[in-house]
mmCIF file of N, CA, C and O in Angstrom:
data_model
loop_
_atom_site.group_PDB
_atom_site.id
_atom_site.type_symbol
_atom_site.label_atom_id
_atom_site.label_comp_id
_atom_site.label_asym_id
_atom_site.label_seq_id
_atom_site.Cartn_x
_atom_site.Cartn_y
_atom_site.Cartn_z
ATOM 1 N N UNK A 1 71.608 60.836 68.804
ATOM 2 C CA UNK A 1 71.251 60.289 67.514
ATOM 3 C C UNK A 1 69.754 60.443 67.323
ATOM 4 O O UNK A 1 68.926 60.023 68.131
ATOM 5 N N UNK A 2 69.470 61.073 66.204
ATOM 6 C CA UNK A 2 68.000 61.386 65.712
ATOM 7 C C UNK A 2 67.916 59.826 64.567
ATOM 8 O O UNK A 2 68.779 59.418 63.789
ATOM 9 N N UNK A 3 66.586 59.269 64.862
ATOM 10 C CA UNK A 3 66.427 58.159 64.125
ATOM 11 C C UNK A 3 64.346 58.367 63.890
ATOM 12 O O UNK A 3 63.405 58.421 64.681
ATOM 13 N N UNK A 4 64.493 58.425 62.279
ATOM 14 C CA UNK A 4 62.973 58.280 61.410
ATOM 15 C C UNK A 4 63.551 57.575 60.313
ATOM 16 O O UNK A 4 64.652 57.405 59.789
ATOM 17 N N UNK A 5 61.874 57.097 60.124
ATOM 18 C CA UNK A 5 61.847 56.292 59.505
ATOM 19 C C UNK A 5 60.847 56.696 58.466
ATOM 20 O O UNK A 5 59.930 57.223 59.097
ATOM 21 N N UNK A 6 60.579 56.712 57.259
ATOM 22 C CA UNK A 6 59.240 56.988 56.262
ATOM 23 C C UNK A 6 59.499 55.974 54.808
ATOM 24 O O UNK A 6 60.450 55.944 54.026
ATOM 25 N N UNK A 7 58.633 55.445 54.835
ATOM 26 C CA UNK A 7 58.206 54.367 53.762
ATOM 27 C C UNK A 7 59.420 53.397 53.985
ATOM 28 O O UNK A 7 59.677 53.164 55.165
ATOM 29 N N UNK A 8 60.206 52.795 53.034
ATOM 30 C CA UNK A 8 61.286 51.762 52.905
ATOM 31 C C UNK A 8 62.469 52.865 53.379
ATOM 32 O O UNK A 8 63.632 52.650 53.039
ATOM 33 N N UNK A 9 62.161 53.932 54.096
ATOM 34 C CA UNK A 9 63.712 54.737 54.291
ATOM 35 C C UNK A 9 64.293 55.181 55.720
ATOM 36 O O UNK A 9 63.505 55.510 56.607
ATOM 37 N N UNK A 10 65.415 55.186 55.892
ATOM 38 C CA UNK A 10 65.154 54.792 57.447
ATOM 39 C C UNK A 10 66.466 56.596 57.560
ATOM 40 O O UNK A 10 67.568 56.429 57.037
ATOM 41 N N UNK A 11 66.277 57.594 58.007
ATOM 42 C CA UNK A 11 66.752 59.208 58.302
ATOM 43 C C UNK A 11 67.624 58.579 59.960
ATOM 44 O O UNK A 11 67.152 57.977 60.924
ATOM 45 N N UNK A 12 69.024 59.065 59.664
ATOM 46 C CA UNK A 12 69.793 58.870 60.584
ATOM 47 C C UNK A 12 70.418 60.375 61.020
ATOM 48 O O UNK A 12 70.752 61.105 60.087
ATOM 49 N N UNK A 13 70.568 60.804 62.217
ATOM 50 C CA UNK A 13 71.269 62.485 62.008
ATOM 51 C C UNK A 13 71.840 62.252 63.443
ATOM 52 O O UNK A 13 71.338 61.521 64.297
ATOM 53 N N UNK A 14 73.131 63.100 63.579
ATOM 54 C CA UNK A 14 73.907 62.530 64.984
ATOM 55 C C UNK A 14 75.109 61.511 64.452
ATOM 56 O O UNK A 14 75.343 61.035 63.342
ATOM 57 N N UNK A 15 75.822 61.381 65.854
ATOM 58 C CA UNK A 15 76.723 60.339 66.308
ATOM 59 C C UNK A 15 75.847 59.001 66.131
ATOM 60 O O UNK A 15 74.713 59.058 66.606
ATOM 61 N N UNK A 16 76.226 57.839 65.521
ATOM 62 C CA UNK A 16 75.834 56.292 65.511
ATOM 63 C C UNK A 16 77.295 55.954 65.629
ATOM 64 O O UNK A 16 78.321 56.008 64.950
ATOM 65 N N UNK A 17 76.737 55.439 67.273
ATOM 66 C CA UNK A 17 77.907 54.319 68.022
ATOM 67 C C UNK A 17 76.962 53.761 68.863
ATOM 68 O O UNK A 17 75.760 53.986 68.720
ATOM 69 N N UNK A 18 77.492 52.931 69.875
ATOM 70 C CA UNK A 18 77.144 52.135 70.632
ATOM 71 C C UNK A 18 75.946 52.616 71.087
ATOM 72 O O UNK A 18 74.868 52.160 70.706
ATOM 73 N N UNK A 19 76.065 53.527 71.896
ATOM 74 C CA UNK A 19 74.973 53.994 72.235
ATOM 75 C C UNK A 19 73.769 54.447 71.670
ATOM 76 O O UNK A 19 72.727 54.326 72.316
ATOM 77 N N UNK A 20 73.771 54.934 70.595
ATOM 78 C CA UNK A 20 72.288 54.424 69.643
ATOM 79 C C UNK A 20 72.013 53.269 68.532
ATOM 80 O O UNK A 20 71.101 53.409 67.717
ATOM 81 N N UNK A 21 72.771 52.229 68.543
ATOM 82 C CA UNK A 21 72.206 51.107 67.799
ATOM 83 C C UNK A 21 71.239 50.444 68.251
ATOM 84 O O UNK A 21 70.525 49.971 67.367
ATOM 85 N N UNK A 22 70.834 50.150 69.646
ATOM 86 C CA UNK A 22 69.784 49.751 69.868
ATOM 87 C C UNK A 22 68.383 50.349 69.151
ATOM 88 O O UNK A 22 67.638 49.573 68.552
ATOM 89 N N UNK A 23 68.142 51.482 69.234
ATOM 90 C CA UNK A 23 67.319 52.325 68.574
ATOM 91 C C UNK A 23 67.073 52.307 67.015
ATOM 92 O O UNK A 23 66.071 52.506 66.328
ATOM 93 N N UNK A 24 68.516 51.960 66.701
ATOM 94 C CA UNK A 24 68.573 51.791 64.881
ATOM 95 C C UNK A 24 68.166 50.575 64.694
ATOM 96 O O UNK A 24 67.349 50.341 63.803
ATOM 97 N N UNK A 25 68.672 49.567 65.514
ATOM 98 C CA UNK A 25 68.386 48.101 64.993
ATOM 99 C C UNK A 25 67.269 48.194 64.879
ATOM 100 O O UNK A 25 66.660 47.861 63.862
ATOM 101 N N UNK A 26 66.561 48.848 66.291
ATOM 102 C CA UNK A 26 64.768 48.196 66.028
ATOM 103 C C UNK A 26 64.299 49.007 65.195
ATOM 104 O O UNK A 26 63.701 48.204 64.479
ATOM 105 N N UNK A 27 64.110 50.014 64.732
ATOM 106 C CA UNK A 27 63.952 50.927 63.190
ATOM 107 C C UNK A 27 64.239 49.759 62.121
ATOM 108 O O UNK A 27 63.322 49.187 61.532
ATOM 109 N N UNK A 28 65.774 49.419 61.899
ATOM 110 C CA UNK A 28 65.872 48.960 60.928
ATOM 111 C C UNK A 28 65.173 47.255 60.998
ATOM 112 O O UNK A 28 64.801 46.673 59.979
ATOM 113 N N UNK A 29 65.120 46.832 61.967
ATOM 114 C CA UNK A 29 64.279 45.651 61.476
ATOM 115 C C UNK A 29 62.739 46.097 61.826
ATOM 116 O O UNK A 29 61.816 45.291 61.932
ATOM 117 N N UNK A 30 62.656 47.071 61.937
ATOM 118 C CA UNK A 30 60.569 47.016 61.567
ATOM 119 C C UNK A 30 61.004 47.036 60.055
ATOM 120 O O UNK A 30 60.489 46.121 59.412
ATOM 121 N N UNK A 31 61.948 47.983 59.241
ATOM 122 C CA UNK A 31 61.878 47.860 58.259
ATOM 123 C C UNK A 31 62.085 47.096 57.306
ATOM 124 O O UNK A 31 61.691 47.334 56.165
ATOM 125 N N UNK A 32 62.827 45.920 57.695
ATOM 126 C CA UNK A 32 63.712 44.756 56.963
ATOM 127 C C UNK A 32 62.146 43.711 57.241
ATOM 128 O O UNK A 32 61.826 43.173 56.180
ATOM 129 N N UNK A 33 61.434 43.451 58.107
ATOM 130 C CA UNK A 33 60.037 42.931 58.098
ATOM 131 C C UNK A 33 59.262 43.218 57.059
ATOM 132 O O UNK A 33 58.632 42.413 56.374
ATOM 133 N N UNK A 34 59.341 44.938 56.893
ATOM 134 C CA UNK A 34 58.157 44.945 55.911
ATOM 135 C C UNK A 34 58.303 45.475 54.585
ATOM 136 O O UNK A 34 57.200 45.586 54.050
ATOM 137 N N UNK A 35 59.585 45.968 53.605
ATOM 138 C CA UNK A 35 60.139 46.166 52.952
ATOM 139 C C UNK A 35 60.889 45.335 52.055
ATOM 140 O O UNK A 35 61.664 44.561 52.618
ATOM 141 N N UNK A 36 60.851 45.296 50.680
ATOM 142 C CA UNK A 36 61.899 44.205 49.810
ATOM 143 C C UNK A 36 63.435 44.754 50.366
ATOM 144 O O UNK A 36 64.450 44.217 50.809
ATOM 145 N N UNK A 37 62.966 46.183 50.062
ATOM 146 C CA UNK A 37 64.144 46.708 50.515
ATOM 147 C C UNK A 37 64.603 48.143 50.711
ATOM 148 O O UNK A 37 64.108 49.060 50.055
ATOM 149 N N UNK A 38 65.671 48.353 51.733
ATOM 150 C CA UNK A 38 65.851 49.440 52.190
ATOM 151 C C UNK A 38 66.638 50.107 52.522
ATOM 152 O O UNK A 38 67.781 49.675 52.673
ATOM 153 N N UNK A 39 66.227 51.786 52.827
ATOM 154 C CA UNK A 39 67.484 52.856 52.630
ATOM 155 C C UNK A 39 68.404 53.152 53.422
ATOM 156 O O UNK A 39 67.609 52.800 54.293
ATOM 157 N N UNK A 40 69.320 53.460 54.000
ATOM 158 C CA UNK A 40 69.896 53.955 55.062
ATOM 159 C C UNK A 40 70.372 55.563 54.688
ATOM 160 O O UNK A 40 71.485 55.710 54.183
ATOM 161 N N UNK A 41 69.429 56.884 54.970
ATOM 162 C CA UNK A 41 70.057 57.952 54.784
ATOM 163 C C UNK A 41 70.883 58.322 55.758
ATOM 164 O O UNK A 41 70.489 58.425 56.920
ATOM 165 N N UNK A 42 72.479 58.635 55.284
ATOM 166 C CA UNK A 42 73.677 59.238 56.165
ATOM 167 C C UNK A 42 73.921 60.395 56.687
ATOM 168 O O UNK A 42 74.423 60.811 57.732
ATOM 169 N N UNK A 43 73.037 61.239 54.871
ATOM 170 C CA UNK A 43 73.389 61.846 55.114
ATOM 171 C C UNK A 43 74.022 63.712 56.127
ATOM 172 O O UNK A 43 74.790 64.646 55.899
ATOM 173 N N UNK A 44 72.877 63.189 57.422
ATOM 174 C CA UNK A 44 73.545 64.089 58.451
ATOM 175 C C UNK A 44 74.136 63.431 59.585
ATOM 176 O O UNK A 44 74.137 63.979 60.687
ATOM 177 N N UNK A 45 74.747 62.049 59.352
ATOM 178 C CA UNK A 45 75.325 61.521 60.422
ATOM 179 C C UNK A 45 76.694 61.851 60.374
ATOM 180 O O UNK A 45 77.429 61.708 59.398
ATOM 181 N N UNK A 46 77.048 62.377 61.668
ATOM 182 C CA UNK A 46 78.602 63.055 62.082
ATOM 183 C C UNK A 46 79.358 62.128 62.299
ATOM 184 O O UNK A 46 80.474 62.577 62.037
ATOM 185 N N UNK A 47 79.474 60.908 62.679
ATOM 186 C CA UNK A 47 80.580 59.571 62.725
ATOM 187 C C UNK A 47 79.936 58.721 62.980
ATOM 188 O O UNK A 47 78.877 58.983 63.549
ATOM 189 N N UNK A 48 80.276 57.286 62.676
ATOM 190 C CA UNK A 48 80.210 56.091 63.419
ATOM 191 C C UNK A 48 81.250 55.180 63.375
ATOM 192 O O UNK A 48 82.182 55.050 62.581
ATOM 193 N N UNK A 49 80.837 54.409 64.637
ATOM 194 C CA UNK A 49 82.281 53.601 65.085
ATOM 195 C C UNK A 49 81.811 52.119 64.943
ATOM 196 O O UNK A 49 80.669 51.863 64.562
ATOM 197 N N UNK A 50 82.458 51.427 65.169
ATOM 198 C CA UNK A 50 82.815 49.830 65.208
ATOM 199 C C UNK A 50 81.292 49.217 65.150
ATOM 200 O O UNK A 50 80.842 48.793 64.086
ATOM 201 N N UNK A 51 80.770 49.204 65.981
ATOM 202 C CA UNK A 51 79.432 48.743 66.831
ATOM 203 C C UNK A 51 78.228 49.295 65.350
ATOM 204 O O UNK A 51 77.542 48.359 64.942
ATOM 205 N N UNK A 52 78.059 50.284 64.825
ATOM 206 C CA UNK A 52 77.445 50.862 64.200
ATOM 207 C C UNK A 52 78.016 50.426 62.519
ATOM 208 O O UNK A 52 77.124 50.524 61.676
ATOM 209 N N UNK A 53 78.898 50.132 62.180
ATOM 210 C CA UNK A 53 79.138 49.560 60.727
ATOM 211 C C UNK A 53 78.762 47.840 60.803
ATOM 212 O O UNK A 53 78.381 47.227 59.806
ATOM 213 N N UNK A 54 78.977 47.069 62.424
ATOM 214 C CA UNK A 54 78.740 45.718 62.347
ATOM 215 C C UNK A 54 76.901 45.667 62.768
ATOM 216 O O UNK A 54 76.185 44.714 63.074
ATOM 217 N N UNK A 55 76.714 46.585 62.672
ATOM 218 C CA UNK A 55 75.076 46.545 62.513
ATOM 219 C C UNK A 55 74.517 46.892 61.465
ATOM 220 O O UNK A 55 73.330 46.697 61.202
ATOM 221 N N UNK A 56 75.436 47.512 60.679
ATOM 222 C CA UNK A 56 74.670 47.791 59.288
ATOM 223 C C UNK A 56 74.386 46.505 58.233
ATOM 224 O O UNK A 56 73.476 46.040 57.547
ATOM 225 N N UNK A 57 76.349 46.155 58.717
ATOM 226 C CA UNK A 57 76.710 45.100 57.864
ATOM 227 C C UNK A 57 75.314 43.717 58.391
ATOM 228 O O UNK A 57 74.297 43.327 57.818
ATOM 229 N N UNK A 58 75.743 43.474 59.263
ATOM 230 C CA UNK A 58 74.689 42.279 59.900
ATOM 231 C C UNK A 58 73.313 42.177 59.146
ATOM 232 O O UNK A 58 72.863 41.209 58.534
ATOM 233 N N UNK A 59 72.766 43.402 59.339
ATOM 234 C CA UNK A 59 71.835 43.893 58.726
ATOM 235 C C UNK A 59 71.470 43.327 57.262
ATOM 236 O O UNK A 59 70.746 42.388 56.932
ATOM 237 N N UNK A 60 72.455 44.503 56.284
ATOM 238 C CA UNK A 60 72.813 44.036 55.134
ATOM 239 C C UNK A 60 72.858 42.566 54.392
ATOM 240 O O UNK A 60 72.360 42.287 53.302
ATOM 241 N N UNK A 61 73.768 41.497 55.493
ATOM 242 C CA UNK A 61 73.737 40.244 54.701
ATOM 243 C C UNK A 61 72.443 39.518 54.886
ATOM 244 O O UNK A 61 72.001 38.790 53.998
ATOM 245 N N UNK A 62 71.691 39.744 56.278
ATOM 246 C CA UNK A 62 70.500 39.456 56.887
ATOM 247 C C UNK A 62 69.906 39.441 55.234
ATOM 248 O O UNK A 62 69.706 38.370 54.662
ATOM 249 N N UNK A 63 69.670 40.711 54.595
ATOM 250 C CA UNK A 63 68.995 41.286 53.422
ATOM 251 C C UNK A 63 69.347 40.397 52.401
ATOM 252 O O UNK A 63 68.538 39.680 51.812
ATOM 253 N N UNK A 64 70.715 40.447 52.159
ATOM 254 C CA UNK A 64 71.519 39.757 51.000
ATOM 255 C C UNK A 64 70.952 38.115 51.092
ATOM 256 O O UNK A 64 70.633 37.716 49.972
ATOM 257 N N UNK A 65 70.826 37.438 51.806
ATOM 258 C CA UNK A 65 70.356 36.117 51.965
ATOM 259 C C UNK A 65 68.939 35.808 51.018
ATOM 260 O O UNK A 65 68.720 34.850 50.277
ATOM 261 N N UNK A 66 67.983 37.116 51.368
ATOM 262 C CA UNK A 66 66.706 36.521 50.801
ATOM 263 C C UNK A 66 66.525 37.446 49.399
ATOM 264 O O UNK A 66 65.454 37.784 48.894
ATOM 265 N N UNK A 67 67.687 37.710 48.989
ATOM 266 C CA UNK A 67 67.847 38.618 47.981
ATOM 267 C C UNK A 67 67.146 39.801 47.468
ATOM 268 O O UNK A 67 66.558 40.085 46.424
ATOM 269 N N UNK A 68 67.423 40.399 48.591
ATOM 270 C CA UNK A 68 67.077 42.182 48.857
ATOM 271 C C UNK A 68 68.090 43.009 48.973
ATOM 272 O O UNK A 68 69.203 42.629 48.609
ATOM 273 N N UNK A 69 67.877 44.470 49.571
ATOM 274 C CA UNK A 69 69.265 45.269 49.452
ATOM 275 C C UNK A 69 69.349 46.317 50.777
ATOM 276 O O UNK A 69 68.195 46.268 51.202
ATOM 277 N N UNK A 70 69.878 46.968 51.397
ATOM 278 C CA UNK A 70 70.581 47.055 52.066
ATOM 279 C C UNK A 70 71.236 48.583 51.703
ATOM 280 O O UNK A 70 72.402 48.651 51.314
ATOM 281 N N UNK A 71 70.600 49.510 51.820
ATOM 282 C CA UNK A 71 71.059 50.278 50.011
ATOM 283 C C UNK A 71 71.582 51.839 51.482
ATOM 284 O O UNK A 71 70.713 52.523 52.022
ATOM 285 N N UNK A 72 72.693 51.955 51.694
ATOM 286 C CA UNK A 72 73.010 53.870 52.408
ATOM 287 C C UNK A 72 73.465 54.709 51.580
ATOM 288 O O UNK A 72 74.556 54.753 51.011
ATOM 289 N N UNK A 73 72.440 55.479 51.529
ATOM 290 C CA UNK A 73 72.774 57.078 50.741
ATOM 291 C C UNK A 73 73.351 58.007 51.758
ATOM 292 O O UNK A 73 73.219 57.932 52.980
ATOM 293 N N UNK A 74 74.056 58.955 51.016
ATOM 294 C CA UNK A 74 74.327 60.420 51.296
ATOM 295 C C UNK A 74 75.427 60.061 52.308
ATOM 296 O O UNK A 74 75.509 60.896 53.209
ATOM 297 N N UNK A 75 76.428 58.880 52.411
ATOM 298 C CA UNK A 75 77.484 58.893 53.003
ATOM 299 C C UNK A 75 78.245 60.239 52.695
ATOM 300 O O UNK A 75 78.278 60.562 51.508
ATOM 301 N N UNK A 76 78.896 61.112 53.661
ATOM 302 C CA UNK A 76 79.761 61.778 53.501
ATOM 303 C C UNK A 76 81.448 61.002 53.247
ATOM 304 O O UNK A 76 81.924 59.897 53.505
ATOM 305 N N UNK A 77 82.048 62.475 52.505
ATOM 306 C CA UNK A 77 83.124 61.977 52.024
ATOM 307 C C UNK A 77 83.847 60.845 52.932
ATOM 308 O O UNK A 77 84.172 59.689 52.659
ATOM 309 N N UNK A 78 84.003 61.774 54.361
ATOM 310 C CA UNK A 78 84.868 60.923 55.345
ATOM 311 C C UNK A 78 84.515 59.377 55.245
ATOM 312 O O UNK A 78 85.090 58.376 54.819
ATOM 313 N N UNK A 79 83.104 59.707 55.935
ATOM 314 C CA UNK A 79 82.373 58.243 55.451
ATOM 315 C C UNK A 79 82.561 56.701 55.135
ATOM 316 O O UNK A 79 82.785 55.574 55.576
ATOM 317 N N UNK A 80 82.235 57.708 53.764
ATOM 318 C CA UNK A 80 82.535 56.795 52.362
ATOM 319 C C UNK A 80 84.235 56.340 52.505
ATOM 320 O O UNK A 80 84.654 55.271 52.061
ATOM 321 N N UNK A 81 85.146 57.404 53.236
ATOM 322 C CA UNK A 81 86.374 56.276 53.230
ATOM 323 C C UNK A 81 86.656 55.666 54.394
ATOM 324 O O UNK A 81 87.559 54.829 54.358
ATOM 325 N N UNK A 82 86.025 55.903 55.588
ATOM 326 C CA UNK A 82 86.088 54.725 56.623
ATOM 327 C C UNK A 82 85.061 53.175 56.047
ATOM 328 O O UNK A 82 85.222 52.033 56.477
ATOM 329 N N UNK A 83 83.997 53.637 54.945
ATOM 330 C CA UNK A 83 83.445 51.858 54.975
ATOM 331 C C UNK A 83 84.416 51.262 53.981
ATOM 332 O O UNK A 83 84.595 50.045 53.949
ATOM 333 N N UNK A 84 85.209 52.308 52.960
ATOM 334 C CA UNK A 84 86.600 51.656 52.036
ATOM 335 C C UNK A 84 87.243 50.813 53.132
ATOM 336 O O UNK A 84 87.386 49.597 53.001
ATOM 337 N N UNK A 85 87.540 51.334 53.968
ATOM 338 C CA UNK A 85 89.248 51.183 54.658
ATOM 339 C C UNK A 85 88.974 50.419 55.451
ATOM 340 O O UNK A 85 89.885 50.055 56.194
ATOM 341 N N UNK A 86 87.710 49.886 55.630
ATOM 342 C CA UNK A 86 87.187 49.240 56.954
ATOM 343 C C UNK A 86 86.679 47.617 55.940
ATOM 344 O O UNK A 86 86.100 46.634 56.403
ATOM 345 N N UNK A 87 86.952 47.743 55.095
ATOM 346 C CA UNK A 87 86.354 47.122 53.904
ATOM 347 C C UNK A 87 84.707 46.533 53.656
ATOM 348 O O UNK A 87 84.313 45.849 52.711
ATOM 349 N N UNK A 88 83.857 47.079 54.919
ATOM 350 C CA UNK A 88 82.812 46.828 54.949
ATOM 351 C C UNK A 88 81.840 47.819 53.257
ATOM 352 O O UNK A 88 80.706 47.662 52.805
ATOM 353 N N UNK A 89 82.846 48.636 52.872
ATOM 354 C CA UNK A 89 81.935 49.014 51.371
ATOM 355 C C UNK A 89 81.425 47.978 50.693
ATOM 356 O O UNK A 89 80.221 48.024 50.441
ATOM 357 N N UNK A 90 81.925 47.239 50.408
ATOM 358 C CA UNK A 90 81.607 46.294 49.452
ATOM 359 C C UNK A 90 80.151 45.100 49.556
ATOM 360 O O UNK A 90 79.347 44.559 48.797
ATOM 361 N N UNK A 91 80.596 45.179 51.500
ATOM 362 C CA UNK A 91 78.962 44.559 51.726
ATOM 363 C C UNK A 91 77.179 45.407 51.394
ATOM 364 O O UNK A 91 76.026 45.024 51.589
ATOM 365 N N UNK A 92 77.904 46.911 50.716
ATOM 366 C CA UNK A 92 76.629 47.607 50.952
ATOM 367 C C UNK A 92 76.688 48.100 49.399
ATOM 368 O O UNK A 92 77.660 48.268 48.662
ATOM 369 N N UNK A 93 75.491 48.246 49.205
ATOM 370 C CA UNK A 93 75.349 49.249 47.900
ATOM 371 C C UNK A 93 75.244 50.983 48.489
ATOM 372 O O UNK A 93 74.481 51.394 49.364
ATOM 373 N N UNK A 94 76.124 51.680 47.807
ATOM 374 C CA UNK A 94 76.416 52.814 48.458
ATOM 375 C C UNK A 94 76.165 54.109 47.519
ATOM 376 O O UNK A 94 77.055 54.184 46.672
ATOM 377 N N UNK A 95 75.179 55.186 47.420
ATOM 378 C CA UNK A 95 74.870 56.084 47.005
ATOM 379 C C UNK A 95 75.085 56.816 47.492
ATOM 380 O O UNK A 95 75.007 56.926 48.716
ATOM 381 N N UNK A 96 75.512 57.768 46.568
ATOM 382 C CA UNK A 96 76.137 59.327 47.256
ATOM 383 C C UNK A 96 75.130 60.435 47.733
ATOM 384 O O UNK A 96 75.427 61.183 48.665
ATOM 385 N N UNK A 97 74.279 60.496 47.261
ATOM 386 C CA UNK A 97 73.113 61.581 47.802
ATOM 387 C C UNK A 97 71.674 61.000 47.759
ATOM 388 O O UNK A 97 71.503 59.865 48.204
ATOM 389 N N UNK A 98 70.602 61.719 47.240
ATOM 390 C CA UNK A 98 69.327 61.216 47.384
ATOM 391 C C UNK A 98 69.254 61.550 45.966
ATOM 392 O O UNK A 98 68.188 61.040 45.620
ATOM 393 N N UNK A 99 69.662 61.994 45.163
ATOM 394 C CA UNK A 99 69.947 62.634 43.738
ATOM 395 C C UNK A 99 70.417 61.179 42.841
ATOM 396 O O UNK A 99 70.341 61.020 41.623
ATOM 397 N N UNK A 100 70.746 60.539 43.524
ATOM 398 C CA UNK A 100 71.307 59.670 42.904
ATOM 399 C C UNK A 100 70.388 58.095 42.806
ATOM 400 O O UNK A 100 70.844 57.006 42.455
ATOM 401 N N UNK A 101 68.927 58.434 43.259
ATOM 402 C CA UNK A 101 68.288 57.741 43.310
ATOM 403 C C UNK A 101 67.299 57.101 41.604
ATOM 404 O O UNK A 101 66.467 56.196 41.676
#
């Protein structure tokens, strides 16, 4: 798992599972510190499993509390229907590309 970070946006590329959330969490909370709010780009991440959607989510409501956002672009198709089916979509605001910004 490749993990950058630039301004409020946090570049994910690779497998996110267990084995690189440690790395994401601390990315994503330098950024949840200093940001209203922030990006999660997907879009070159090849899967993630269990461990890696309950860190987004965590994340996310962390955000949702002090009323900020939580915002992943460029989910691929597959993606976009494992956070449906997993029903964690709904905890995230979800953009399809960077186009859509």
């Amino acid at each position: 798992m490749q993990v950058s970070a630039s301004g409020n946006t946090m570049r994910l590329a690779g497998r996110f599972d267990g084995r690189s959330t440690g790395e994401v969490r601390d990315t994503l909370h330098e950024l949840i510190e200093t940001y209203d709010d922030v990006v999660v780009e997907l879009s070159e991440v090849e899967s993630v499993d269990a461990t890696a959607l309950r860190l987004l989510a965590a994340a996310s409501a962390l955000m949702e509390r002090d009323g900020r956002t939580l915002t992943l672009r460029g989910a691929s198709p597959s993606l976009r229907r494992v956070l449906t089916f997993t029903r964690v979509r709904r905890v995230f605001s979800v953009e399809r590309d960077a186009a859509a910004v």
